[in-house]
Amino acid sequence: MIGIKKAAVAVWAMGSAATVLAHSWVDCAKYDPVNQVCLGYSRGYPGRVNPDINLLYSYVFSGSPATQAMCNPKTQSAMNYSPLFPIATVQPGETVYTSWEQNGHLNNAHPTKIDILYYPDANKQFADVTERSTAMVAGTMDFATNSTCYRPEDSNTVCFGSWTVPKDLVPGNTYHFAWFWYFNQNPAGEWYSTCFDFKVEEASHVVKTTPMNVLLAMDAPTNVYAQGMSDAVQKQMAQVTTLGKESQDAVTSYSSQAPVASGTPVVSQSPTPEPPASSPPVEPAQPSSSTTVAPSPAPQKCRPRPVLV
């Protein structure tokens, strides 16, 4: 029995030493799954093109710590955004999609959970992991199941879920959020977090709410969306809607200019222009009987223009 216990401890120790394998983080805080582009990132996001993203961005709480910084001190201790990886703009009551990667942790039978934590006070930022129990919860999502991931059989597939921006947030302020994943492969506790912020305004570029089964039926994105914001996406974001005046279920402001993964349909709501009205054919002028009409020259092949010297 002692030998069995020692073996179990040894196996667990090996797993603990490789907790890097359990990593995950937010790739896109405000994801557009229709056009498969990112409309806003999390704090200090380095992009998937960075080969050290796992070391830089994965942030773990091992063994249910009594205290630890809620946001990764290396990359997320401040609201550090850039033109390539900007902060997202939302409005109260908007449904947003947030994306991450599965990283081999598909679990349909007992899905692990993600909470989106926030404070309704724009002046209050997250400090300690104990706030997971005191902060408000804007939404809860399954981490990786057949209903949240594009290709469940692919350990690195993109997964995403939807949640609603609280209606009591006041436009003109920036609010602070934490994506908190209860992985708990370690019986003592194992969690991960990513911190991000939203600028809250009265109008924003909203994504049409679409059933998950429809979105997941599209080709999986190639992570182009996780490499930084393009000019085309910035133009897409200029198309804004004020919810209440228009339902998010009926939004028609998608841009056909947004880059998408190969084979992925882009929803374009631009009206199809009608063809111009055809003019009646013009009858060629008939020469008078007194006019001599020169015969038409035979068609000639195109020849290069001679060079004048």
PDB file of C-alpha atoms in Angstrom:
ATOM      1  CA  MET A   1       0.000   0.000   0.000  1.00  0.00           C
ATOM      2  CA  ILE A   2       2.817   2.399   0.867  1.00  0.00           C
ATOM      3  CA  GLY A   3       4.423   1.638  -2.469  1.00  0.00           C
ATOM      4  CA  ILE A   4       1.184   2.417  -4.269  1.00  0.00           C
ATOM      5  CA  LYS A   5       0.844   5.735  -2.435  1.00  0.00           C
ATOM      6  CA  LYS A   6       4.424   6.675  -3.259  1.00  0.00           C
ATOM      7  CA  ALA A   7       3.840   5.813  -6.884  1.00  0.00           C
ATOM      8  CA  ALA A   8       0.700   7.938  -6.954  1.00  0.00           C
ATOM      9  CA  VAL A   9       2.543  10.859  -5.405  1.00  0.00           C
ATOM     10  CA  ALA A  10       5.350  10.444  -7.915  1.00  0.00           C
ATOM     11  CA  VAL A  11       2.897  10.443 -10.805  1.00  0.00           C
ATOM     12  CA  TRP A  12       1.201  13.546  -9.452  1.00  0.00           C
ATOM     13  CA  ALA A  13       4.542  15.259  -8.928  1.00  0.00           C
ATOM     14  CA  MET A  14       5.408  14.598 -12.547  1.00  0.00           C
ATOM     15  CA  GLY A  15       2.072  16.076 -13.584  1.00  0.00           C
ATOM     16  CA  SER A  16       2.609  19.092 -11.350  1.00  0.00           C
ATOM     17  CA  ALA A  17       6.015  19.710 -12.837  1.00  0.00           C
ATOM     18  CA  ALA A  18       4.339  19.826 -16.209  1.00  0.00           C
ATOM     19  CA  THR A  19       1.491  22.144 -15.280  1.00  0.00           C
ATOM     20  CA  VAL A  20       2.527  24.220 -18.280  1.00  0.00           C
ATOM     21  CA  LEU A  21       0.582  21.621 -20.300  1.00  0.00           C
ATOM     22  CA  ALA A  22      -2.631  22.783 -18.635  1.00  0.00           C
ATOM     23  CA  HIS A  23      -2.152  26.379 -19.714  1.00  0.00           C
ATOM     24  CA  SER A  24      -4.757  28.530 -21.386  1.00  0.00           C
ATOM     25  CA  TRP A  25      -5.558  32.226 -21.656  1.00  0.00           C
ATOM     26  CA  VAL A  26      -7.804  34.651 -23.493  1.00  0.00           C
ATOM     27  CA  ASP A  27      -6.726  35.245 -27.079  1.00  0.00           C
ATOM     28  CA  CYS A  28      -9.547  37.643 -27.848  1.00  0.00           C
ATOM     29  CA  ALA A  29     -11.636  39.455 -25.246  1.00  0.00           C
ATOM     30  CA  LYS A  30     -14.224  40.566 -27.826  1.00  0.00           C
ATOM     31  CA  TYR A  31     -14.361  38.016 -30.624  1.00  0.00           C
ATOM     32  CA  ASP A  32     -16.454  38.227 -33.783  1.00  0.00           C
ATOM     33  CA  PRO A  33     -17.182  34.557 -34.635  1.00  0.00           C
ATOM     34  CA  VAL A  34     -19.125  35.461 -37.783  1.00  0.00           C
ATOM     35  CA  ASN A  35     -16.170  37.119 -39.528  1.00  0.00           C
ATOM     36  CA  GLN A  36     -13.619  35.365 -37.263  1.00  0.00           C
ATOM     37  CA  VAL A  37     -11.764  38.516 -36.303  1.00  0.00           C
ATOM     38  CA  CYS A  38     -10.849  40.080 -32.959  1.00  0.00           C
ATOM     39  CA  LEU A  39     -12.451  43.375 -31.956  1.00  0.00           C
ATOM     40  CA  GLY A  40     -10.446  43.841 -28.746  1.00  0.00           C
ATOM     41  CA  TYR A  41      -7.747  42.066 -26.754  1.00  0.00           C
ATOM     42  CA  SER A  42      -6.742  41.432 -23.156  1.00  0.00           C
ATOM     43  CA  ARG A  43      -4.006  43.257 -21.273  1.00  0.00           C
ATOM     44  CA  GLY A  44      -0.464  43.022 -22.619  1.00  0.00           C
ATOM     45  CA  TYR A  45      -1.383  40.423 -25.223  1.00  0.00           C
ATOM     46  CA  PRO A  46       1.768  39.454 -27.182  1.00  0.00           C
ATOM     47  CA  GLY A  47       0.057  37.646 -30.075  1.00  0.00           C
ATOM     48  CA  ARG A  48       0.300  34.021 -31.147  1.00  0.00           C
ATOM     49  CA  VAL A  49       3.206  34.857 -33.430  1.00  0.00           C
ATOM     50  CA  ASN A  50       5.331  35.291 -30.297  1.00  0.00           C
ATOM     51  CA  PRO A  51       7.015  31.918 -29.664  1.00  0.00           C
ATOM     52  CA  ASP A  52       7.208  32.648 -25.925  1.00  0.00           C
ATOM     53  CA  ILE A  53       3.515  33.416 -25.466  1.00  0.00           C
ATOM     54  CA  ASN A  54       3.034  30.454 -23.116  1.00  0.00           C
ATOM     55  CA  LEU A  55       5.799  31.616 -20.776  1.00  0.00           C
ATOM     56  CA  LEU A  56       4.748  35.254 -21.031  1.00  0.00           C
ATOM     57  CA  TYR A  57       1.007  34.926 -20.804  1.00  0.00           C
ATOM     58  CA  SER A  58      -0.111  31.745 -19.077  1.00  0.00           C
ATOM     59  CA  TYR A  59      -0.872  32.529 -15.424  1.00  0.00           C
ATOM     60  CA  VAL A  60      -1.614  29.739 -12.928  1.00  0.00           C
ATOM     61  CA  PHE A  61      -2.788  29.547  -9.323  1.00  0.00           C
ATOM     62  CA  SER A  62      -1.554  26.218  -7.948  1.00  0.00           C
ATOM     63  CA  GLY A  63      -2.927  24.568  -4.835  1.00  0.00           C
ATOM     64  CA  SER A  64      -5.672  27.083  -3.988  1.00  0.00           C
ATOM     65  CA  PRO A  65      -3.322  29.831  -2.751  1.00  0.00           C
ATOM     66  CA  ALA A  66      -4.519  31.985   0.130  1.00  0.00           C
ATOM     67  CA  THR A  67      -3.204  35.060  -1.654  1.00  0.00           C
ATOM     68  CA  GLN A  68      -1.750  35.837  -5.076  1.00  0.00           C
ATOM     69  CA  ALA A  69      -2.099  38.676  -7.577  1.00  0.00           C
ATOM     70  CA  MET A  70      -5.245  38.207  -9.640  1.00  0.00           C
ATOM     71  CA  CYS A  71      -3.617  39.522 -12.824  1.00  0.00           C
ATOM     72  CA  ASN A  72      -0.335  38.245 -14.228  1.00  0.00           C
ATOM     73  CA  PRO A  73       2.338  40.613 -12.804  1.00  0.00           C
ATOM     74  CA  LYS A  74       4.520  40.136 -15.898  1.00  0.00           C
ATOM     75  CA  THR A  75       2.019  41.271 -18.489  1.00  0.00           C
ATOM     76  CA  GLN A  76      -1.324  42.319 -16.971  1.00  0.00           C
ATOM     77  CA  SER A  77      -0.688  44.508 -13.948  1.00  0.00           C
ATOM     78  CA  ALA A  78      -1.767  47.609 -15.904  1.00  0.00           C
ATOM     79  CA  MET A  79      -4.037  48.523 -18.807  1.00  0.00           C
ATOM     80  CA  ASN A  80      -1.299  48.073 -21.392  1.00  0.00           C
ATOM     81  CA  TYR A  81      -2.723  48.005 -24.903  1.00  0.00           C
ATOM     82  CA  SER A  82      -1.298  48.912 -28.293  1.00  0.00           C
ATOM     83  CA  PRO A  83      -2.601  49.847 -31.753  1.00  0.00           C
ATOM     84  CA  LEU A  84      -1.945  46.255 -32.834  1.00  0.00           C
ATOM     85  CA  PHE A  85      -3.707  44.749 -29.795  1.00  0.00           C
ATOM     86  CA  PRO A  86      -6.208  47.429 -28.671  1.00  0.00           C
ATOM     87  CA  ILE A  87      -8.787  47.508 -25.909  1.00  0.00           C
ATOM     88  CA  ALA A  88     -12.374  46.629 -26.865  1.00  0.00           C
ATOM     89  CA  THR A  89     -15.336  48.994 -26.877  1.00  0.00           C
ATOM     90  CA  VAL A  90     -18.735  47.690 -25.764  1.00  0.00           C
ATOM     91  CA  GLN A  91     -22.043  49.012 -24.507  1.00  0.00           C
ATOM     92  CA  PRO A  92     -24.278  48.007 -21.589  1.00  0.00           C
ATOM     93  CA  GLY A  93     -26.368  44.931 -22.353  1.00  0.00           C
ATOM     94  CA  GLU A  94     -24.251  43.863 -25.320  1.00  0.00           C
ATOM     95  CA  THR A  95     -23.655  40.154 -25.848  1.00  0.00           C
ATOM     96  CA  VAL A  96     -19.950  39.560 -26.450  1.00  0.00           C
ATOM     97  CA  TYR A  97     -17.967  36.484 -27.414  1.00  0.00           C
ATOM     98  CA  THR A  98     -14.604  35.673 -25.814  1.00  0.00           C
ATOM     99  CA  SER A  99     -12.142  33.109 -27.223  1.00  0.00           C
ATOM    100  CA  TRP A 100      -9.307  30.866 -26.011  1.00  0.00           C
ATOM    101  CA  GLU A 101      -7.720  27.545 -27.035  1.00  0.00           C
ATOM    102  CA  GLN A 102      -8.635  24.072 -25.763  1.00  0.00           C
ATOM    103  CA  ASN A 103      -5.036  22.908 -25.175  1.00  0.00           C
ATOM    104  CA  GLY A 104      -6.045  19.275 -24.795  1.00  0.00           C
ATOM    105  CA  HIS A 105      -8.639  19.753 -22.060  1.00  0.00           C
ATOM    106  CA  LEU A 106     -11.858  18.722 -23.782  1.00  0.00           C
ATOM    107  CA  ASN A 107     -14.339  17.404 -21.235  1.00  0.00           C
ATOM    108  CA  ASN A 108     -17.906  16.754 -22.333  1.00  0.00           C
ATOM    109  CA  ALA A 109     -18.893  14.657 -19.325  1.00  0.00           C
ATOM    110  CA  HIS A 110     -17.730  17.089 -16.636  1.00  0.00           C
ATOM    111  CA  PRO A 111     -16.837  20.412 -18.266  1.00  0.00           C
ATOM    112  CA  THR A 112     -14.548  22.755 -16.361  1.00  0.00           C
ATOM    113  CA  LYS A 113     -15.937  26.246 -15.914  1.00  0.00           C
ATOM    114  CA  ILE A 114     -14.958  29.830 -16.651  1.00  0.00           C
ATOM    115  CA  ASP A 115     -16.315  32.836 -14.766  1.00  0.00           C
ATOM    116  CA  ILE A 116     -16.148  36.374 -16.128  1.00  0.00           C
ATOM    117  CA  LEU A 117     -15.557  38.461 -13.011  1.00  0.00           C
ATOM    118  CA  TYR A 118     -16.038  42.226 -12.738  1.00  0.00           C
ATOM    119  CA  TYR A 119     -16.803  45.131 -10.453  1.00  0.00           C
ATOM    120  CA  PRO A 120     -19.553  47.660 -11.218  1.00  0.00           C
ATOM    121  CA  ASP A 121     -17.213  50.389  -9.936  1.00  0.00           C
ATOM    122  CA  ALA A 122     -14.983  51.687 -12.752  1.00  0.00           C
ATOM    123  CA  ASN A 123     -12.396  52.803 -10.183  1.00  0.00           C
ATOM    124  CA  LYS A 124     -11.947  49.334  -8.708  1.00  0.00           C
ATOM    125  CA  GLN A 125      -9.381  47.012 -10.279  1.00  0.00           C
ATOM    126  CA  PHE A 126      -8.571  43.424  -9.346  1.00  0.00           C
ATOM    127  CA  ALA A 127      -5.763  42.949  -6.853  1.00  0.00           C
ATOM    128  CA  ASP A 128      -5.890  39.485  -5.275  1.00  0.00           C
ATOM    129  CA  VAL A 129      -7.173  36.050  -6.227  1.00  0.00           C
ATOM    130  CA  THR A 130      -9.423  36.028  -3.150  1.00  0.00           C
ATOM    131  CA  GLU A 131     -11.630  38.448  -5.093  1.00  0.00           C
ATOM    132  CA  ARG A 132     -12.901  35.511  -7.127  1.00  0.00           C
ATOM    133  CA  SER A 133     -15.330  35.104  -4.218  1.00  0.00           C
ATOM    134  CA  THR A 134     -16.278  38.771  -3.798  1.00  0.00           C
ATOM    135  CA  ALA A 135     -16.451  40.110  -7.366  1.00  0.00           C
ATOM    136  CA  MET A 136     -19.587  40.079  -9.478  1.00  0.00           C
ATOM    137  CA  VAL A 137     -20.009  37.392 -12.149  1.00  0.00           C
ATOM    138  CA  ALA A 138     -21.000  38.683 -15.600  1.00  0.00           C
ATOM    139  CA  GLY A 139     -21.185  35.220 -17.128  1.00  0.00           C
ATOM    140  CA  THR A 140     -20.193  31.557 -16.806  1.00  0.00           C
ATOM    141  CA  MET A 141     -19.057  29.376 -19.721  1.00  0.00           C
ATOM    142  CA  ASP A 142     -17.880  25.816 -20.308  1.00  0.00           C
ATOM    143  CA  PHE A 143     -14.167  25.717 -21.043  1.00  0.00           C
ATOM    144  CA  ALA A 144     -13.937  23.002 -23.719  1.00  0.00           C
ATOM    145  CA  THR A 145     -16.771  20.824 -25.000  1.00  0.00           C
ATOM    146  CA  ASN A 146     -18.244  19.853 -28.342  1.00  0.00           C
ATOM    147  CA  SER A 147     -20.553  22.837 -27.885  1.00  0.00           C
ATOM    148  CA  THR A 148     -17.838  25.458 -27.382  1.00  0.00           C
ATOM    149  CA  CYS A 149     -14.937  24.341 -29.638  1.00  0.00           C
ATOM    150  CA  TYR A 150     -14.628  24.335 -33.433  1.00  0.00           C
ATOM    151  CA  ARG A 151     -12.787  21.011 -33.765  1.00  0.00           C
ATOM    152  CA  PRO A 152     -13.063  19.045 -30.524  1.00  0.00           C
ATOM    153  CA  GLU A 153     -10.680  16.376 -31.822  1.00  0.00           C
ATOM    154  CA  ASP A 154      -7.924  19.007 -32.236  1.00  0.00           C
ATOM    155  CA  SER A 155      -6.167  19.672 -28.928  1.00  0.00           C
ATOM    156  CA  ASN A 156      -5.264  23.207 -30.051  1.00  0.00           C
ATOM    157  CA  THR A 157      -8.600  24.190 -31.507  1.00  0.00           C
ATOM    158  CA  VAL A 158     -10.199  27.557 -30.781  1.00  0.00           C
ATOM    159  CA  CYS A 159     -13.040  27.605 -28.248  1.00  0.00           C
ATOM    160  CA  PHE A 160     -15.308  30.498 -27.334  1.00  0.00           C
ATOM    161  CA  GLY A 161     -18.400  31.429 -25.392  1.00  0.00           C
ATOM    162  CA  SER A 162     -20.818  34.320 -25.011  1.00  0.00           C
ATOM    163  CA  TRP A 163     -21.775  36.481 -22.066  1.00  0.00           C
ATOM    164  CA  THR A 164     -23.531  39.799 -21.527  1.00  0.00           C
ATOM    165  CA  VAL A 165     -21.989  43.116 -20.552  1.00  0.00           C
ATOM    166  CA  PRO A 166     -23.794  44.191 -17.361  1.00  0.00           C
ATOM    167  CA  LYS A 167     -26.522  46.733 -18.033  1.00  0.00           C
ATOM    168  CA  ASP A 168     -25.600  48.861 -15.008  1.00  0.00           C
ATOM    169  CA  LEU A 169     -22.219  49.927 -16.415  1.00  0.00           C
ATOM    170  CA  VAL A 170     -22.076  53.642 -17.196  1.00  0.00           C
ATOM    171  CA  PRO A 171     -21.022  54.800 -20.688  1.00  0.00           C
ATOM    172  CA  GLY A 172     -17.902  56.940 -20.759  1.00  0.00           C
ATOM    173  CA  ASN A 173     -16.009  54.732 -18.287  1.00  0.00           C
ATOM    174  CA  THR A 174     -13.566  51.836 -18.537  1.00  0.00           C
ATOM    175  CA  TYR A 175     -14.370  48.720 -16.502  1.00  0.00           C
ATOM    176  CA  HIS A 176     -12.126  45.860 -15.468  1.00  0.00           C
ATOM    177  CA  PHE A 177     -12.735  42.128 -15.937  1.00  0.00           C
ATOM    178  CA  ALA A 178     -11.049  38.810 -15.177  1.00  0.00           C
ATOM    179  CA  TRP A 179     -11.493  35.576 -17.146  1.00  0.00           C
ATOM    180  CA  PHE A 180     -11.138  32.946 -14.413  1.00  0.00           C
ATOM    181  CA  TRP A 181     -10.833  29.263 -15.354  1.00  0.00           C
ATOM    182  CA  TYR A 182     -11.370  26.626 -12.654  1.00  0.00           C
ATOM    183  CA  PHE A 183      -9.236  23.865 -14.169  1.00  0.00           C
ATOM    184  CA  ASN A 184      -8.792  21.928 -10.899  1.00  0.00           C
ATOM    185  CA  GLN A 185      -6.910  18.972 -12.357  1.00  0.00           C
ATOM    186  CA  ASN A 186      -4.863  19.230  -9.181  1.00  0.00           C
ATOM    187  CA  PRO A 187      -7.083  17.966  -6.320  1.00  0.00           C
ATOM    188  CA  ALA A 188      -5.686  20.780  -4.206  1.00  0.00           C
ATOM    189  CA  GLY A 189      -6.897  23.325  -6.749  1.00  0.00           C
ATOM    190  CA  GLU A 190      -5.580  24.782  -9.993  1.00  0.00           C
ATOM    191  CA  TRP A 191      -6.913  27.926 -11.647  1.00  0.00           C
ATOM    192  CA  TYR A 192      -5.939  30.292 -14.458  1.00  0.00           C
ATOM    193  CA  SER A 193      -6.761  33.936 -15.117  1.00  0.00           C
ATOM    194  CA  THR A 194      -6.533  36.580 -17.827  1.00  0.00           C
ATOM    195  CA  CYS A 195      -7.350  40.220 -17.100  1.00  0.00           C
ATOM    196  CA  PHE A 196      -8.869  42.609 -19.626  1.00  0.00           C
ATOM    197  CA  ASP A 197     -10.755  45.887 -19.766  1.00  0.00           C
ATOM    198  CA  PHE A 198     -13.689  47.261 -21.747  1.00  0.00           C
ATOM    199  CA  LYS A 199     -14.344  50.853 -22.720  1.00  0.00           C
ATOM    200  CA  VAL A 200     -18.075  51.290 -22.268  1.00  0.00           C
ATOM    201  CA  GLU A 201     -19.851  53.663 -24.649  1.00  0.00           C
ATOM    202  CA  GLU A 202     -23.422  54.343 -25.749  1.00  0.00           C
ATOM    203  CA  ALA A 203     -22.731  52.794 -29.168  1.00  0.00           C
ATOM    204  CA  SER A 204     -20.314  50.107 -30.331  1.00  0.00           C
ATOM    205  CA  HIS A 205     -19.714  47.632 -33.126  1.00  0.00           C
ATOM    206  CA  VAL A 206     -21.874  44.710 -32.048  1.00  0.00           C
ATOM    207  CA  VAL A 207     -21.789  41.153 -33.351  1.00  0.00           C
ATOM    208  CA  LYS A 208     -25.074  39.626 -34.436  1.00  0.00           C
ATOM    209  CA  THR A 209     -26.123  37.035 -31.876  1.00  0.00           C
ATOM    210  CA  THR A 210     -26.043  33.693 -33.677  1.00  0.00           C
ATOM    211  CA  PRO A 211     -26.680  30.140 -32.396  1.00  0.00           C
ATOM    212  CA  MET A 212     -23.464  28.381 -31.378  1.00  0.00           C
ATOM    213  CA  ASN A 213     -24.157  25.374 -33.595  1.00  0.00           C
ATOM    214  CA  VAL A 214     -24.275  27.678 -36.617  1.00  0.00           C
ATOM    215  CA  LEU A 215     -21.027  29.402 -35.652  1.00  0.00           C
ATOM    216  CA  LEU A 216     -19.204  26.145 -34.885  1.00  0.00           C
ATOM    217  CA  ALA A 217     -20.227  24.716 -38.260  1.00  0.00           C
ATOM    218  CA  MET A 218     -17.886  27.204 -39.933  1.00  0.00           C
ATOM    219  CA  ASP A 219     -14.286  26.346 -40.689  1.00  0.00           C
ATOM    220  CA  ALA A 220     -12.045  26.808 -37.676  1.00  0.00           C
ATOM    221  CA  PRO A 221     -10.100  30.090 -37.717  1.00  0.00           C
ATOM    222  CA  THR A 222      -6.395  29.928 -38.468  1.00  0.00           C
ATOM    223  CA  ASN A 223      -5.478  32.281 -35.608  1.00  0.00           C
ATOM    224  CA  VAL A 224      -5.071  35.207 -37.984  1.00  0.00           C
ATOM    225  CA  TYR A 225      -7.356  37.032 -35.568  1.00  0.00           C
ATOM    226  CA  ALA A 226      -4.788  36.482 -32.783  1.00  0.00           C
ATOM    227  CA  GLN A 227      -1.966  38.178 -34.686  1.00  0.00           C
ATOM    228  CA  GLY A 228      -3.159  41.739 -34.328  1.00  0.00           C
ATOM    229  CA  MET A 229      -5.804  44.102 -35.638  1.00  0.00           C
ATOM    230  CA  SER A 230      -5.768  44.908 -39.337  1.00  0.00           C
ATOM    231  CA  ASP A 231      -6.914  48.103 -41.035  1.00  0.00           C
ATOM    232  CA  ALA A 232      -9.882  46.180 -42.430  1.00  0.00           C
ATOM    233  CA  VAL A 233     -11.079  45.241 -38.942  1.00  0.00           C
ATOM    234  CA  GLN A 234     -10.674  48.834 -37.758  1.00  0.00           C
ATOM    235  CA  LYS A 235     -12.969  49.889 -40.597  1.00  0.00           C
ATOM    236  CA  GLN A 236     -15.432  47.196 -39.561  1.00  0.00           C
ATOM    237  CA  MET A 237     -15.445  48.548 -36.003  1.00  0.00           C
ATOM    238  CA  ALA A 238     -16.412  51.991 -37.295  1.00  0.00           C
ATOM    239  CA  GLN A 239     -19.873  50.574 -38.016  1.00  0.00           C
ATOM    240  CA  VAL A 240     -21.609  51.078 -34.685  1.00  0.00           C
ATOM    241  CA  THR A 241     -25.055  50.331 -33.327  1.00  0.00           C
ATOM    242  CA  THR A 242     -26.937  51.584 -30.300  1.00  0.00           C
ATOM    243  CA  LEU A 243     -28.811  48.698 -28.720  1.00  0.00           C
ATOM    244  CA  GLY A 244     -32.397  49.576 -27.973  1.00  0.00           C
ATOM    245  CA  LYS A 245     -32.683  51.359 -31.280  1.00  0.00           C
ATOM    246  CA  GLU A 246     -31.727  48.097 -32.978  1.00  0.00           C
ATOM    247  CA  SER A 247     -31.842  44.543 -31.622  1.00  0.00           C
ATOM    248  CA  GLN A 248     -28.569  42.633 -31.531  1.00  0.00           C
ATOM    249  CA  ASP A 249     -30.425  39.697 -33.073  1.00  0.00           C
ATOM    250  CA  ALA A 250     -31.119  41.828 -36.160  1.00  0.00           C
ATOM    251  CA  VAL A 251     -27.829  43.682 -36.583  1.00  0.00           C
ATOM    252  CA  THR A 252     -26.932  44.212 -40.239  1.00  0.00           C
ATOM    253  CA  SER A 253     -23.646  46.104 -39.953  1.00  0.00           C
ATOM    254  CA  TYR A 254     -21.134  43.400 -40.822  1.00  0.00           C
ATOM    255  CA  SER A 255     -18.273  44.342 -43.080  1.00  0.00           C
ATOM    256  CA  SER A 256     -17.347  42.209 -46.064  1.00  0.00           C
ATOM    257  CA  GLN A 257     -13.816  43.601 -45.754  1.00  0.00           C
ATOM    258  CA  ALA A 258     -12.982  41.680 -42.587  1.00  0.00           C
ATOM    259  CA  PRO A 259     -10.267  39.045 -43.161  1.00  0.00           C
ATOM    260  CA  VAL A 260     -11.336  35.498 -42.346  1.00  0.00           C
ATOM    261  CA  ALA A 261      -9.894  32.012 -42.381  1.00  0.00           C
ATOM    262  CA  SER A 262      -9.821  30.285 -45.735  1.00  0.00           C
ATOM    263  CA  GLY A 263     -13.166  28.729 -46.578  1.00  0.00           C
ATOM    264  CA  THR A 264     -15.067  30.699 -43.911  1.00  0.00           C
ATOM    265  CA  PRO A 265     -18.140  32.546 -45.139  1.00  0.00           C
ATOM    266  CA  VAL A 266     -18.334  36.248 -44.391  1.00  0.00           C
ATOM    267  CA  VAL A 267     -21.728  37.689 -43.650  1.00  0.00           C
ATOM    268  CA  SER A 268     -22.245  40.801 -45.678  1.00  0.00           C
ATOM    269  CA  GLN A 269     -25.422  42.766 -45.289  1.00  0.00           C
ATOM    270  CA  SER A 270     -24.641  45.426 -47.851  1.00  0.00           C
ATOM    271  CA  PRO A 271     -27.551  45.765 -50.262  1.00  0.00           C
ATOM    272  CA  THR A 272     -26.947  44.424 -53.749  1.00  0.00           C
ATOM    273  CA  PRO A 273     -26.884  47.362 -56.145  1.00  0.00           C
ATOM    274  CA  GLU A 274     -29.490  47.256 -58.882  1.00  0.00           C
ATOM    275  CA  PRO A 275     -28.164  47.225 -62.433  1.00  0.00           C
ATOM    276  CA  PRO A 276     -28.563  50.557 -64.232  1.00  0.00           C
ATOM    277  CA  ALA A 277     -31.581  50.870 -66.457  1.00  0.00           C
ATOM    278  CA  SER A 278     -30.704  49.923 -69.975  1.00  0.00           C
ATOM    279  CA  SER A 279     -30.983  52.633 -72.615  1.00  0.00           C
ATOM    280  CA  PRO A 280     -32.680  51.864 -75.927  1.00  0.00           C
ATOM    281  CA  PRO A 281     -30.214  50.907 -78.645  1.00  0.00           C
ATOM    282  CA  VAL A 282     -29.065  53.774 -80.815  1.00  0.00           C
ATOM    283  CA  GLU A 283     -29.647  53.182 -84.505  1.00  0.00           C
ATOM    284  CA  PRO A 284     -26.532  53.871 -86.553  1.00  0.00           C
ATOM    285  CA  ALA A 285     -26.784  56.896 -88.838  1.00  0.00           C
ATOM    286  CA  GLN A 286     -27.537  55.944 -92.433  1.00  0.00           C
ATOM    287  CA  PRO A 287     -25.374  57.616 -95.049  1.00  0.00           C
ATOM    288  CA  SER A 288     -27.168  59.669 -97.661  1.00  0.00           C
ATOM    289  CA  SER A 289     -27.278  58.431-101.233  1.00  0.00           C
ATOM    290  CA  SER A 290     -24.785  61.106-102.266  1.00  0.00           C
ATOM    291  CA  THR A 291     -22.200  60.089 -99.706  1.00  0.00           C
ATOM    292  CA  THR A 292     -19.427  57.697-100.642  1.00  0.00           C
ATOM    293  CA  VAL A 293     -18.782  55.263 -97.839  1.00  0.00           C
ATOM    294  CA  ALA A 294     -15.223  53.956 -97.610  1.00  0.00           C
ATOM    295  CA  PRO A 295     -14.957  50.239 -96.960  1.00  0.00           C
ATOM    296  CA  SER A 296     -14.051  49.308 -93.369  1.00  0.00           C
ATOM    297  CA  PRO A 297     -10.404  48.302 -93.013  1.00  0.00           C
ATOM    298  CA  ALA A 298      -9.687  44.726 -92.105  1.00  0.00           C
ATOM    299  CA  PRO A 299      -9.078  44.243 -88.343  1.00  0.00           C
ATOM    300  CA  GLN A 300      -5.421  44.323 -87.430  1.00  0.00           C
ATOM    301  CA  LYS A 301      -3.547  42.538 -84.735  1.00  0.00           C
ATOM    302  CA  CYS A 302      -2.212  44.578 -81.821  1.00  0.00           C
ATOM    303  CA  ARG A 303       1.358  45.610 -82.411  1.00  0.00           C
ATOM    304  CA  PRO A 304       3.829  47.194 -80.036  1.00  0.00           C
ATOM    305  CA  ARG A 305       4.154  50.950 -80.277  1.00  0.00           C
ATOM    306  CA  PRO A 306       7.422  51.872 -82.069  1.00  0.00           C
ATOM    307  CA  VAL A 307      10.040  53.631 -79.994  1.00  0.00           C
ATOM    308  CA  LEU A 308      10.741  57.148 -81.241  1.00  0.00           C
ATOM    309  CA  VAL A 309      14.387  58.219 -81.227  1.00  0.00           C
TER     310      VAL A 309
END
